[in-house]
Short mmCIF file of C-alpha atoms in Angstrom, two decimals:
data_model
loop_
_atom_site.label_atom_id
_atom_site.label_comp_id
_atom_site.label_asym_id
_atom_site.label_seq_id
_atom_site.Cartn_x
_atom_site.Cartn_y
_atom_site.Cartn_z
CA MET W 280 113.28 -141.35 190.39
CA SER W 281 113.99 -139.31 187.27
CA LYS W 282 116.39 -140.46 184.61
CA ARG W 283 119.62 -138.52 184.33
CA PRO W 284 119.61 -136.58 181.06
CA LYS W 285 122.27 -137.48 178.51
CA ASP W 286 125.32 -135.28 178.23
CA PRO W 287 125.25 -132.55 175.57
CA TYR W 288 127.48 -132.96 172.56
CA ALA W 289 128.74 -130.91 169.64
CA VAL W 290 127.78 -132.09 166.15
CA GLU W 291 130.27 -131.74 163.28
CA PRO W 292 129.63 -128.38 161.52
CA ARG W 293 127.68 -128.49 158.27
CA LYS W 294 128.40 -126.34 155.22
CA LEU W 295 125.39 -124.38 153.97
CA ASP W 296 124.57 -123.52 150.36
CA SER W 297 125.56 -119.92 151.11
CA GLY W 298 129.11 -121.04 151.92
CA ARG W 299 128.70 -120.37 155.63
CA TRP W 300 128.95 -123.04 158.33
CA LYS W 301 126.31 -124.14 160.83
CA GLY W 302 127.47 -125.13 164.31
CA ARG W 303 125.13 -127.41 166.25
CA VAL W 304 124.86 -128.58 169.84
CA VAL W 305 122.48 -131.30 170.96
CA ARG W 306 121.46 -131.25 174.60
CA TYR W 307 118.68 -132.75 176.69
CA ASP W 308 116.33 -130.67 178.80
CA PRO W 309 117.02 -131.63 182.44
CA ASP W 310 113.34 -131.23 183.41
CA THR W 311 111.64 -133.08 180.55
CA GLY W 312 114.48 -135.18 179.12
CA LYS W 313 113.53 -133.97 175.63
CA ARG W 314 116.21 -133.46 173.00
CA ARG W 315 116.99 -129.84 172.14
CA GLU W 316 119.24 -128.59 169.36
CA MET W 317 120.91 -125.18 169.25
CA THR W 318 122.39 -123.84 166.03
CA GLN W 319 124.30 -120.79 164.95
CA THR W 320 125.94 -119.86 161.63
CA PHE W 321 129.55 -118.78 161.13
CA ASP W 322 131.87 -117.74 158.32
CA THR W 323 134.37 -120.54 159.00
CA LYS W 324 134.17 -124.20 159.94
CA LYS W 325 136.69 -123.60 162.73
CA ASP W 326 134.50 -120.90 164.33
CA ALA W 327 131.42 -123.14 164.13
CA LYS W 328 133.25 -126.08 165.70
CA ASN W 329 134.76 -123.94 168.48
CA TRP W 330 131.36 -122.46 169.36
CA ALA W 331 129.67 -125.87 169.46
CA GLU W 332 132.38 -127.40 171.64
CA LYS W 333 132.29 -124.43 174.03
CA GLU W 334 128.49 -124.56 174.34
CA ALA W 335 128.48 -128.33 174.94
CA ALA W 336 131.19 -128.01 177.62
CA GLN W 337 129.30 -125.23 179.41
CA TYR W 338 126.09 -127.29 179.41
CA ARG W 339 127.95 -130.23 180.92
CA GLU W 340 129.06 -127.93 183.78
CA ASP W 341 125.62 -126.37 184.33
CA PRO W 342 122.63 -128.05 182.62
CA GLN W 343 120.21 -125.35 183.85
CA ARG W 344 122.03 -122.47 182.11
CA THR W 345 120.57 -120.43 179.28
CA PRO W 346 122.27 -120.50 175.85
CA LEU W 347 125.05 -118.04 175.04
CA ALA W 348 123.85 -114.87 173.35
CA LYS W 349 124.56 -114.68 169.65
CA LYS W 350 127.37 -112.37 168.61
CA ARG W 351 126.62 -110.30 165.55
#
């Protein structure tokens, strides 16, 4: 019987030296149980936090999904 992977969660955004913000989401691969981290940079802390929370919520709904495409 395989262990249920832990729920994904958003990590508080981190300010980079460039002045931009890094949003991070930690999730666990449902097949291997290994920890995976997704990151993306944004101009504002609010944007980084919103992205991370949205990604984490979508992974909770469907753990097999692929990450959202980056918007440029």
